[in-house]
PDB file of C-alpha atoms in Angstrom:
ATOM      1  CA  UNK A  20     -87.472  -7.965  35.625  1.00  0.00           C
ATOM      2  CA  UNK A  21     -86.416  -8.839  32.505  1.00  0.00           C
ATOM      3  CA  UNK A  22     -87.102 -12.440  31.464  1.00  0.00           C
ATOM      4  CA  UNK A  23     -84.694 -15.591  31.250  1.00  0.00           C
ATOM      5  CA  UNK A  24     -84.240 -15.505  27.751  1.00  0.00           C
ATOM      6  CA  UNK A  25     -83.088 -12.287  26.934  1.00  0.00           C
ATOM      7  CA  UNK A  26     -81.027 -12.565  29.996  1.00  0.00           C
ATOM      8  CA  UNK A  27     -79.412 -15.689  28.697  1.00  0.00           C
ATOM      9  CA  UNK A  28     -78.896 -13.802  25.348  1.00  0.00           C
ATOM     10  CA  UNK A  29     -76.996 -11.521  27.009  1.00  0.00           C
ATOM     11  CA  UNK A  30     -75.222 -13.606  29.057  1.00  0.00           C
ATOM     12  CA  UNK A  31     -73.877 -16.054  25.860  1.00  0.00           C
ATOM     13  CA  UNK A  32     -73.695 -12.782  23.151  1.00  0.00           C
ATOM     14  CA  UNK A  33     -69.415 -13.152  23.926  1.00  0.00           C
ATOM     15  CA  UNK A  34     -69.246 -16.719  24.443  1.00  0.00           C
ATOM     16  CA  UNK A  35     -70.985 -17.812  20.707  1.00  0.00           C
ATOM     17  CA  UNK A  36     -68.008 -15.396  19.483  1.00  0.00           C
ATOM     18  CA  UNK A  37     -65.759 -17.042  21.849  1.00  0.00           C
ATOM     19  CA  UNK A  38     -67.019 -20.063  19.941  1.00  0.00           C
ATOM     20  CA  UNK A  39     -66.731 -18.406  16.725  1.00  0.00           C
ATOM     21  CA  UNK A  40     -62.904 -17.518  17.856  1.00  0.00           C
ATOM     22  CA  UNK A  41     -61.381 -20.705  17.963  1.00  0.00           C
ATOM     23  CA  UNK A  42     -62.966 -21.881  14.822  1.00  0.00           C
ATOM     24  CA  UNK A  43     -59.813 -20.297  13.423  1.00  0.00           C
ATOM     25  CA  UNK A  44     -57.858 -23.242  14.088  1.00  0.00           C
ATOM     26  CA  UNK A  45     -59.582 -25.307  11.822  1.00  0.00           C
ATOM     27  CA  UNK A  46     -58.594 -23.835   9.097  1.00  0.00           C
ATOM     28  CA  UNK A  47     -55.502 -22.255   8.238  1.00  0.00           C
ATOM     29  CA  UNK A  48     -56.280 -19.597   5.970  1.00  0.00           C
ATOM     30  CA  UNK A  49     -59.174 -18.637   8.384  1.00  0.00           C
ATOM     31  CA  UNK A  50     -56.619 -18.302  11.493  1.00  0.00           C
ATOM     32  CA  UNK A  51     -57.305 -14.925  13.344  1.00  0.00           C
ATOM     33  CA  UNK A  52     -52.350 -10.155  13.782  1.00  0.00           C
ATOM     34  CA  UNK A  53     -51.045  -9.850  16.777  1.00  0.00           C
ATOM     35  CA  UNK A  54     -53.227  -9.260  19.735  1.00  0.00           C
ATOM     36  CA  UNK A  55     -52.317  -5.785  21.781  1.00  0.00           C
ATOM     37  CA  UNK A  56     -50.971  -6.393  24.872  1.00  0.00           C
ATOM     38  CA  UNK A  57     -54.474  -8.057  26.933  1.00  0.00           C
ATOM     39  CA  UNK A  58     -53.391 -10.979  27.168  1.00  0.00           C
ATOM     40  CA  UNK A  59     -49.559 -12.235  28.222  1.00  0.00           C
ATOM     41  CA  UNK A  60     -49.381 -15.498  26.048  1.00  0.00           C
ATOM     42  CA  UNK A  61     -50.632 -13.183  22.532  1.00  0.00           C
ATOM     43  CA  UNK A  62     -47.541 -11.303  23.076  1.00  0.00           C
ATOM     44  CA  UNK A  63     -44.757 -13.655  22.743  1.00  0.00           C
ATOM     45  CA  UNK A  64     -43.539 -12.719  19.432  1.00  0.00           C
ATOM     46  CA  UNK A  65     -41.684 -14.753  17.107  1.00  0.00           C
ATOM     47  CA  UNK A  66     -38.563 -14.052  16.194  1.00  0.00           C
ATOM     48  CA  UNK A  67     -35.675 -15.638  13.661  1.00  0.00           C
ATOM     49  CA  UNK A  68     -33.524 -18.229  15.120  1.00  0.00           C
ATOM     50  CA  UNK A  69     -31.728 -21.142  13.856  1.00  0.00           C
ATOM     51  CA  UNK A  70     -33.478 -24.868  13.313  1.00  0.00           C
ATOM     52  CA  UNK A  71     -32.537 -26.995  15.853  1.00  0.00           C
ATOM     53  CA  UNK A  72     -29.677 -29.535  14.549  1.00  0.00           C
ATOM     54  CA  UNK A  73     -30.916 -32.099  13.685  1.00  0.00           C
ATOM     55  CA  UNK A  74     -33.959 -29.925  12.035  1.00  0.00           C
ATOM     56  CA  UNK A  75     -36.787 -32.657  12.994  1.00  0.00           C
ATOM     57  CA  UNK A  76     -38.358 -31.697  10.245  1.00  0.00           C
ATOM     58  CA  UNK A  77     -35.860 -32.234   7.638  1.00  0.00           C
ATOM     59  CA  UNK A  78     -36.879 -33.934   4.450  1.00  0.00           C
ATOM     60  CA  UNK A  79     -41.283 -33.007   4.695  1.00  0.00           C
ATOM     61  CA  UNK A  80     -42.946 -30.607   2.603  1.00  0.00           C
ATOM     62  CA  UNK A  81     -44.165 -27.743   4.689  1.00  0.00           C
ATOM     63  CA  UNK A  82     -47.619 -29.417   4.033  1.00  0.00           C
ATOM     64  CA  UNK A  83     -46.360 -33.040   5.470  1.00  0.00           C
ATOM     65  CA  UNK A  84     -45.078 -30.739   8.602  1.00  0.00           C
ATOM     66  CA  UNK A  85     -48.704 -29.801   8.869  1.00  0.00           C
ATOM     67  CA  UNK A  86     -50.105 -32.147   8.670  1.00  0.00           C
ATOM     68  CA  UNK A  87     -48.236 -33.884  11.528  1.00  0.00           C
ATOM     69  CA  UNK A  88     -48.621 -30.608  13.562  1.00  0.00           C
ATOM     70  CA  UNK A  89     -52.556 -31.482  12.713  1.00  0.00           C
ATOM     71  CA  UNK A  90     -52.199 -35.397  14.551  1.00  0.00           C
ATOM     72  CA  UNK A  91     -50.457 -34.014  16.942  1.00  0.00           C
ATOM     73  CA  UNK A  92     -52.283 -30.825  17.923  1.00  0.00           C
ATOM     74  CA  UNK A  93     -55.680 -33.357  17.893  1.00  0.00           C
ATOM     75  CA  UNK A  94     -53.522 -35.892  20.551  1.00  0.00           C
ATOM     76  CA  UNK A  95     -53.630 -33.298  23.426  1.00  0.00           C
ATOM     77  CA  UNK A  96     -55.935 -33.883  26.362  1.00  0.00           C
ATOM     78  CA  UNK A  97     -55.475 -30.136  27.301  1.00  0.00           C
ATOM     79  CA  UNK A  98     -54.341 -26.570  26.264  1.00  0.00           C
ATOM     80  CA  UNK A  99     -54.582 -23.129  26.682  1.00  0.00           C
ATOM     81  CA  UNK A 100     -55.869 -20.576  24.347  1.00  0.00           C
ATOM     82  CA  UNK A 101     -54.284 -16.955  24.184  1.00  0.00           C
ATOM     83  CA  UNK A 102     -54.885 -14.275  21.858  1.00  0.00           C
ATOM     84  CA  UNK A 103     -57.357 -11.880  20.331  1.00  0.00           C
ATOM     85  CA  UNK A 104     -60.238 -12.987  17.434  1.00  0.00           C
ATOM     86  CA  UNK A 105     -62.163 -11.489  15.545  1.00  0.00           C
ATOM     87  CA  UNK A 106     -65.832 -11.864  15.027  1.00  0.00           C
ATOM     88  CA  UNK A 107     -68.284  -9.925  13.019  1.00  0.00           C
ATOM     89  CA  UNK A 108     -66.017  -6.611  13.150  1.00  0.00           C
ATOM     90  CA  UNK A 109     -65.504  -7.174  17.012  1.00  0.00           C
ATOM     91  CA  UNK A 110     -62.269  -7.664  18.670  1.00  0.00           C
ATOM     92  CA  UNK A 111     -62.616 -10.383  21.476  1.00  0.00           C
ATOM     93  CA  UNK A 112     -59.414 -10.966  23.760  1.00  0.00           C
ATOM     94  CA  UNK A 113     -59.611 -14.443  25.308  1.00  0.00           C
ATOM     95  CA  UNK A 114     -57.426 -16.204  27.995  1.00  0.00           C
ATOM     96  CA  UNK A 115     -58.612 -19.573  27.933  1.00  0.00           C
ATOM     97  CA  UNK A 116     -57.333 -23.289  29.365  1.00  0.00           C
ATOM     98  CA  UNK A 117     -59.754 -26.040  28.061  1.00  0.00           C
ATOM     99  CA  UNK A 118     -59.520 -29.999  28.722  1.00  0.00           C
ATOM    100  CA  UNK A 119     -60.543 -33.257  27.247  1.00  0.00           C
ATOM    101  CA  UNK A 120     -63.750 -33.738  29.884  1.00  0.00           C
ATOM    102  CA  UNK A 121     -65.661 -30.474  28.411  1.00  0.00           C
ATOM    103  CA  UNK A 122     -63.958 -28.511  31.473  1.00  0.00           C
ATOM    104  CA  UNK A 123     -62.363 -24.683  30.716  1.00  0.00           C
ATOM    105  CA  UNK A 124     -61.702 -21.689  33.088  1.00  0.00           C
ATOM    106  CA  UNK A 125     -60.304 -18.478  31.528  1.00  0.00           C
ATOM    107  CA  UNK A 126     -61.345 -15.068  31.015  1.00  0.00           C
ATOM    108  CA  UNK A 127     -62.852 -13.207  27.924  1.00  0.00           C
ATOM    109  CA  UNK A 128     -62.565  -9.263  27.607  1.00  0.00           C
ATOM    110  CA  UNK A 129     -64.798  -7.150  24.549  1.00  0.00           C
ATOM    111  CA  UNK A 130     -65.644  -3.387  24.411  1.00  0.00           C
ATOM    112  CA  UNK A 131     -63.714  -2.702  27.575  1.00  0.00           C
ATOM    113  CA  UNK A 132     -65.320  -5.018  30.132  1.00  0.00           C
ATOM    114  CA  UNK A 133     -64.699  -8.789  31.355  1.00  0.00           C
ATOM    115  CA  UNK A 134     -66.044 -11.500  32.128  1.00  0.00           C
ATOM    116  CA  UNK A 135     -64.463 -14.760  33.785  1.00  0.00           C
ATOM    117  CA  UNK A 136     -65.870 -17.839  32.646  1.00  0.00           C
ATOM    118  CA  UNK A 137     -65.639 -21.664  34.169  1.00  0.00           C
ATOM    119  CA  UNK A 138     -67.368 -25.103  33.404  1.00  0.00           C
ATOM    120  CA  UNK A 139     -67.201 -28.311  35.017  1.00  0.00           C
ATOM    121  CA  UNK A 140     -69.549 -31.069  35.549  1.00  0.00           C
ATOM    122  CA  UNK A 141     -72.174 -29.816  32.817  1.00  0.00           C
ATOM    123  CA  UNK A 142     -72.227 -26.742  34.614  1.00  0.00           C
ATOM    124  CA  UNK A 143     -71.077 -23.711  33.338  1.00  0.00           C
ATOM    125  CA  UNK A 144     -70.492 -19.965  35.667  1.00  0.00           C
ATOM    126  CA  UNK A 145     -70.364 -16.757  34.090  1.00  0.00           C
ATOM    127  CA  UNK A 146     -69.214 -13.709  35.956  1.00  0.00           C
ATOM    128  CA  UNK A 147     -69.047 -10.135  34.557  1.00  0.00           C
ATOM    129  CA  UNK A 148     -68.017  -6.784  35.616  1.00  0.00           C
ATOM    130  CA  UNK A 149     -70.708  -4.334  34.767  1.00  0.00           C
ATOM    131  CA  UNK A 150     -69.132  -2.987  31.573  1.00  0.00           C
ATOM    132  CA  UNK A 151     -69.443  -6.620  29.917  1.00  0.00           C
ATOM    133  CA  UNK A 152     -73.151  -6.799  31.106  1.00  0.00           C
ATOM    134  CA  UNK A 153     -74.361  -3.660  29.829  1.00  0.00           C
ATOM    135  CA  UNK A 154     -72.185  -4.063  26.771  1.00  0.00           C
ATOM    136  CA  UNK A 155     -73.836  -7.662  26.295  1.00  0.00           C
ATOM    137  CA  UNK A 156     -77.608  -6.936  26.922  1.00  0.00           C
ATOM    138  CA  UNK A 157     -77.228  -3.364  25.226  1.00  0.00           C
ATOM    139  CA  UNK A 158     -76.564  -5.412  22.318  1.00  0.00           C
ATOM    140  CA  UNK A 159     -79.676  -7.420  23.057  1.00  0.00           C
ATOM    141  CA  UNK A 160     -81.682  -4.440  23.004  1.00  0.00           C
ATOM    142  CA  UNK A 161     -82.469  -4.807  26.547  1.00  0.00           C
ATOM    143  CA  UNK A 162     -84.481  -1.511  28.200  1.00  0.00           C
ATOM    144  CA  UNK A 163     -82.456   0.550  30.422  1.00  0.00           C
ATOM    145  CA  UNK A 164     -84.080  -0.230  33.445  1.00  0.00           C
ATOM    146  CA  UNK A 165     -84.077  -4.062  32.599  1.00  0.00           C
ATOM    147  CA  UNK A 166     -80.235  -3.717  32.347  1.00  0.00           C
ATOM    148  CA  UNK A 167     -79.630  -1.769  35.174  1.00  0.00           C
ATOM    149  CA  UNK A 168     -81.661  -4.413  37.674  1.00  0.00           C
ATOM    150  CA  UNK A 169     -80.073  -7.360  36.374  1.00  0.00           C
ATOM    151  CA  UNK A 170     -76.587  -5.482  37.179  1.00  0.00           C
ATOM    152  CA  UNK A 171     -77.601  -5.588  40.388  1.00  0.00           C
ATOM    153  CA  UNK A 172     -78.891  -8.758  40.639  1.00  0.00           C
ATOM    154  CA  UNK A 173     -75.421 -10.086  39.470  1.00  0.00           C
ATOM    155  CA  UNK A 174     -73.463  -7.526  40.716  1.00  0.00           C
ATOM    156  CA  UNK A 175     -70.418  -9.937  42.756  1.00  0.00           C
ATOM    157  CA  UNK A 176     -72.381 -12.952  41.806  1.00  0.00           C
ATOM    158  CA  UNK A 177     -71.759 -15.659  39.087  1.00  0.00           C
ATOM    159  CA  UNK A 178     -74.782 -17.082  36.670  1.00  0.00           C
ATOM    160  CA  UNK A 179     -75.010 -20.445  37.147  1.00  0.00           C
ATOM    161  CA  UNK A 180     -76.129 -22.068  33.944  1.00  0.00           C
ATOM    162  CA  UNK A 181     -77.104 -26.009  34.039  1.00  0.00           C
ATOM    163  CA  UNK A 182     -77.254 -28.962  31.540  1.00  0.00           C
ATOM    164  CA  UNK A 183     -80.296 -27.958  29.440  1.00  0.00           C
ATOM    165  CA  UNK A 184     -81.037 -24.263  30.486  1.00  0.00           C
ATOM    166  CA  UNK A 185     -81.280 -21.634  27.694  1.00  0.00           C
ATOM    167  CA  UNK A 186     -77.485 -21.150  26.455  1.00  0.00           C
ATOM    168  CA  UNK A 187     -76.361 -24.411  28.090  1.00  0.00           C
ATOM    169  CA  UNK A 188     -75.521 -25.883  24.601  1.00  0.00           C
ATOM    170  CA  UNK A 189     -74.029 -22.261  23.454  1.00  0.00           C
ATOM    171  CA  UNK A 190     -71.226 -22.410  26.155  1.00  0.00           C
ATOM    172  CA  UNK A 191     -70.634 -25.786  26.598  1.00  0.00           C
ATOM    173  CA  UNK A 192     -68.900 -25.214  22.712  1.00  0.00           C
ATOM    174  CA  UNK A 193     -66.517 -23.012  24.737  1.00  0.00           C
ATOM    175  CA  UNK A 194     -64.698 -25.765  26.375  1.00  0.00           C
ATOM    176  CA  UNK A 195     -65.498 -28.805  24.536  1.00  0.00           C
ATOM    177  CA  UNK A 196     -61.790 -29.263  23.082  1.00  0.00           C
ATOM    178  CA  UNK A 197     -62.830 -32.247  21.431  1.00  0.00           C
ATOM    179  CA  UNK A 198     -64.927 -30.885  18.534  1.00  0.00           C
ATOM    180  CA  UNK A 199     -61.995 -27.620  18.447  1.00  0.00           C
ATOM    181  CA  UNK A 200     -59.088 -30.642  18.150  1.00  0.00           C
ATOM    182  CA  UNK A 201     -61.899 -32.445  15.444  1.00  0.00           C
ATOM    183  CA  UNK A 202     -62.053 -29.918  13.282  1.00  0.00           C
ATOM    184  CA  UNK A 203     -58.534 -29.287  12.449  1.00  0.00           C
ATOM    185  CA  UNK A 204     -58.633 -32.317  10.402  1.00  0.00           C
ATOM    186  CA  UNK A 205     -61.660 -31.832   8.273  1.00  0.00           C
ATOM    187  CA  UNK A 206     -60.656 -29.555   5.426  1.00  0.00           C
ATOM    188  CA  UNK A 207     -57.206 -30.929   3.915  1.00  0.00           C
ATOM    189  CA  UNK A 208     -57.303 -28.847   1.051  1.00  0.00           C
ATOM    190  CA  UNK A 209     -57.032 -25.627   3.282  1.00  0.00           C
ATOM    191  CA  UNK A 210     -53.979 -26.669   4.458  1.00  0.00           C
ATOM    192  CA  UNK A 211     -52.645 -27.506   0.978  1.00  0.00           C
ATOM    193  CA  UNK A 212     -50.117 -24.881  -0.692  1.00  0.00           C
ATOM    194  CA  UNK A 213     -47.866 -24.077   2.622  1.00  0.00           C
ATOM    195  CA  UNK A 214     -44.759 -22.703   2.161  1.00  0.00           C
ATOM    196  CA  UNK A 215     -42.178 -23.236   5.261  1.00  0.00           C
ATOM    197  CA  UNK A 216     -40.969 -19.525   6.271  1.00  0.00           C
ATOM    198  CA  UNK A 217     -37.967 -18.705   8.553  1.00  0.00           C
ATOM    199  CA  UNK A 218     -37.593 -20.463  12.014  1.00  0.00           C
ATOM    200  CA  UNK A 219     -38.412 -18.833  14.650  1.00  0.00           C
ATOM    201  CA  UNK A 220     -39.509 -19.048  18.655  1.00  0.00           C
ATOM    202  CA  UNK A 221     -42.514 -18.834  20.386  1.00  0.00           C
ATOM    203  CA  UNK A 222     -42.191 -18.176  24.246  1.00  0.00           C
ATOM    204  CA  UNK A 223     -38.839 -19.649  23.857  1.00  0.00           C
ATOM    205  CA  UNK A 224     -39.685 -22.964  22.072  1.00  0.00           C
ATOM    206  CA  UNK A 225     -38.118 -23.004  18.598  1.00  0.00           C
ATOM    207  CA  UNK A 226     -40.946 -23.594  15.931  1.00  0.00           C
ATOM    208  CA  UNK A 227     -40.858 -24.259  12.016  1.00  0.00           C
ATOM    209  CA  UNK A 228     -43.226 -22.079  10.361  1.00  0.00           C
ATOM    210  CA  UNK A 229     -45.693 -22.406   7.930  1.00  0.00           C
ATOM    211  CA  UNK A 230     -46.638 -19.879   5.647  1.00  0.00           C
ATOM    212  CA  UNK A 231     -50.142 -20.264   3.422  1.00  0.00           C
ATOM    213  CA  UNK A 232     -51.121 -16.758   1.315  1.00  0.00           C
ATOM    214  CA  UNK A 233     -54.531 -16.105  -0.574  1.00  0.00           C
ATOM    215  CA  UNK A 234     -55.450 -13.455  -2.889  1.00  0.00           C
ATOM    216  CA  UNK A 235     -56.559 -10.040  -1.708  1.00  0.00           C
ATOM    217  CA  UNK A 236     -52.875  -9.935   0.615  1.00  0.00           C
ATOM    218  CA  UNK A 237     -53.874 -12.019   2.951  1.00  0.00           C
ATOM    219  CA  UNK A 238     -51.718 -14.054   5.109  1.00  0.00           C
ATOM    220  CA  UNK A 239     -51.616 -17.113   7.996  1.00  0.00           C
ATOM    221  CA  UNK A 240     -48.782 -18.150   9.374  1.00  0.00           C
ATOM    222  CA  UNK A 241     -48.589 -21.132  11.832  1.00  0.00           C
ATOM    223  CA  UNK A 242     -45.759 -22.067  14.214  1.00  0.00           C
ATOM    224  CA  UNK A 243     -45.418 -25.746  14.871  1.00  0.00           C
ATOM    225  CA  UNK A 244     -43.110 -26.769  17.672  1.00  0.00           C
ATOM    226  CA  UNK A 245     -39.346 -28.391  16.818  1.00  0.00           C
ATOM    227  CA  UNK A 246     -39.362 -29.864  20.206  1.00  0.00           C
ATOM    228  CA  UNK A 247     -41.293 -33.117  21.532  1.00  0.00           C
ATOM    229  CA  UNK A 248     -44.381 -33.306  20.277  1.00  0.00           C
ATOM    230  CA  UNK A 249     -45.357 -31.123  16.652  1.00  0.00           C
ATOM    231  CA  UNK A 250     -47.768 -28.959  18.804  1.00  0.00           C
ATOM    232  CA  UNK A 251     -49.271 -26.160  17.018  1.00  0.00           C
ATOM    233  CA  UNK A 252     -48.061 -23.141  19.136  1.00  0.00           C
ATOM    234  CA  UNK A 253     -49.190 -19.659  17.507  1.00  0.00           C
ATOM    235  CA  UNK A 254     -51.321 -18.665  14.535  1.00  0.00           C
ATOM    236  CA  UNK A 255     -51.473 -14.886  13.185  1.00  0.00           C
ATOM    237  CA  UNK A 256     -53.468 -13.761  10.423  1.00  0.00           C
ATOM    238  CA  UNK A 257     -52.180 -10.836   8.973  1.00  0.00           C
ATOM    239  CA  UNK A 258     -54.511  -9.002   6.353  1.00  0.00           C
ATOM    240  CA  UNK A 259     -58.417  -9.687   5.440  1.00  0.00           C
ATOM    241  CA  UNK A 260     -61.003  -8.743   7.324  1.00  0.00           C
ATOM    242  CA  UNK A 261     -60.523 -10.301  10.862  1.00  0.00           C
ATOM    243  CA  UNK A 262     -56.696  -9.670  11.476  1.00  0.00           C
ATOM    244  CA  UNK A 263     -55.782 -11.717  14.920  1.00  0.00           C
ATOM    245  CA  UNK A 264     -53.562 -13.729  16.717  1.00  0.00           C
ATOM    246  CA  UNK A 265     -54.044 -16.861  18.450  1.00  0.00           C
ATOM    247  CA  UNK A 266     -50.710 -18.975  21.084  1.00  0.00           C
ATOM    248  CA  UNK A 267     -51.896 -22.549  22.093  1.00  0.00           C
ATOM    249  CA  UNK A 268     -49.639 -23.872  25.011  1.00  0.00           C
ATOM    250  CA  UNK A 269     -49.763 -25.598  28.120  1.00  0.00           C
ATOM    251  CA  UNK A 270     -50.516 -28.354  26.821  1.00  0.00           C
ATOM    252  CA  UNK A 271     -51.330 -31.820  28.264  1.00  0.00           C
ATOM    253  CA  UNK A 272     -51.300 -29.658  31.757  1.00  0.00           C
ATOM    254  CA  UNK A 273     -54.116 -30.085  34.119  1.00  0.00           C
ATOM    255  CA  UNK A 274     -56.649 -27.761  33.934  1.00  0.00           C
ATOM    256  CA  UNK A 275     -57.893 -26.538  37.774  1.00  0.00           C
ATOM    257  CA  UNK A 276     -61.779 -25.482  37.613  1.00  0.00           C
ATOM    258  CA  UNK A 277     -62.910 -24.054  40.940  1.00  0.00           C
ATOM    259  CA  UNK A 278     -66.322 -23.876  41.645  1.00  0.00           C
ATOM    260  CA  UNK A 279     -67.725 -20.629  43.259  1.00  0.00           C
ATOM    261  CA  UNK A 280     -69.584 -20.778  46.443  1.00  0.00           C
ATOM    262  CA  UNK A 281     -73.185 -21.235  46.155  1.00  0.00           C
ATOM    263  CA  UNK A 282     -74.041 -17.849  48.103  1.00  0.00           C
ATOM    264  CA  UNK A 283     -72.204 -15.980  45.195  1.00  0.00           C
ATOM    265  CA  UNK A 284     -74.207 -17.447  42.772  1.00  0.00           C
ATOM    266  CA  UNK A 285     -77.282 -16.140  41.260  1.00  0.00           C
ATOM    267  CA  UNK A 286     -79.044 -19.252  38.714  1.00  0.00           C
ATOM    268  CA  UNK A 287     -80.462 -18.636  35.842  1.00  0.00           C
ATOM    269  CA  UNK A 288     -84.102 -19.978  36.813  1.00  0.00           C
ATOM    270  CA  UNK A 289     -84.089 -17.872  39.235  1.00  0.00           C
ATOM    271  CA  UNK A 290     -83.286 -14.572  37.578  1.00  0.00           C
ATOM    272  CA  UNK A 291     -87.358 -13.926  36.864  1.00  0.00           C
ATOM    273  CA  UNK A 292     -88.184 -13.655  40.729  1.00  0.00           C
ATOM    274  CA  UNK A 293     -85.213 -11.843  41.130  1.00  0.00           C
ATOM    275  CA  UNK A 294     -83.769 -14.846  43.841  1.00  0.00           C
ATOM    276  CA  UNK A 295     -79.982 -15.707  44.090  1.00  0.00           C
ATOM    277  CA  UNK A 296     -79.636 -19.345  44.211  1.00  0.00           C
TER     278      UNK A 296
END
């Protein structure tokens, strides 16, 4: 059987990119063009309409506009994530909803399997079809026959993954929306140099949006709500290397974790003897 650490590489190889994914936000020049159709939030194009009248944003510099789409966005105690990133050449399609207590459920898909993901209570459950597995410990350079047991070990069955087992601190990154929200704020000067482009909508919100462009033709553009609160609602990167598309909504909304059952649960300790836990 193969041993708990390569196992647990395998099980966190999508999750560090899903880590790696929403990094984007942080910066705006490093935001990941639209995502195919995987996901149904990453497909709510944007599309010209008129500013709202009053335009609430009337009088700011596209760069005062983000920054108060930056307070904002870091205010919410919840939001879902929706889109497709990019990481080291890979396309990774993610679905997830994250809150303020280090809790996320959501669903990841990359190289044609998936794998449904929730955390709650320093615990975190990862369950894969068998596409995502062999994709994941292939990658690992896991033997054949290695592979193919542990597919069966977890075939149905979630890996359970506790407070200070291998990869604990890897996924727990996932869903801490904290340190995402955090980040936005630390590098001002990549948000410098916006340009406000046409209005437009994103899943029928009306957004301003702001437009930053670097050399080599590459291209962010981030939509910041015109109604209530100056949430950031979609990001798209258009050019560079790691072209993608990112909608944030549902914000503020409660995020539902539901814990498996322990019978379909297989925990990582365990995985050695070959014993579901």
């Amino acid at each position: 059987m193969a041993s708990h650490r390569k196992l647990r590489a395998a099980a966190v190889v999508c999750a560090v990119a899903v880590a790696a994914g929403p990094a984007p936000v942080a910066a705006w020049a490093a935001t990941p063009t639209a995502a195919p159709s995987a996901t149904a939030g990453a497909d709510a194009a944007a599309r010209s309409v008129t500013a709202p009248s009053p335009d609430p944003f009337s009088g700011l510099s596209a760069d005062e506009i983000g920054d108060k789409a930056v307070s904002a966005t870091q205010s919410a105690t919840s939001l879902r994530m929706t889109g497709r990133v990019v990481t080291e050449g890979q396309p990774l399609d993610i679905d997830f909803a994250v809150n303020d207590r280090d809790e996320c459920t959501g669903v990841m898909k990359i190289k044609g399997g998936t794998a449904e993901l929730r955390r709650t209570g320093d615990v975190t459950y990862m369950k894969g079809d068998e596409t995502f597995w062999r994709a994941s410990m292939s990658s690992q350079g896991m033997p054949e026959a290695q592979i193919d047991a542990t597919i069966e070990l977890l075939k149905g069955r979630w890996l359970k993954i506790g407070e200070g087992q291998a990869g604990s601190a890897d996924l727990s990154g996932v869903c801490d929306l904290k340190g995402l929200l955090d980040d936005l704020g630390k590098d001002e000067e990549e948000r410098r140099g916006l340009t406000r482009g046409p209005d437009a909508e994103v899943d029928g919100t009306p957004v301003a949006t702001l437009v930053k462009k670097k050399d080599g033709g590459e291209t962010t553009t981030v939509s910041v709500s015109q109604e209530g609160k100056p949430y950031i609602l979609k990001m798209v990167k258009a050019g560079g290397d790691e072209p993608g598309s990112l909608v944030l909504s549902d914000y503020d909304k409660p995020v539902r974790v539901v814990v498996p059952p322990a019978d379909e649960t297989v925990d990582l300790s365990k995985l050695d003897q070959g014993t579901p836990a």
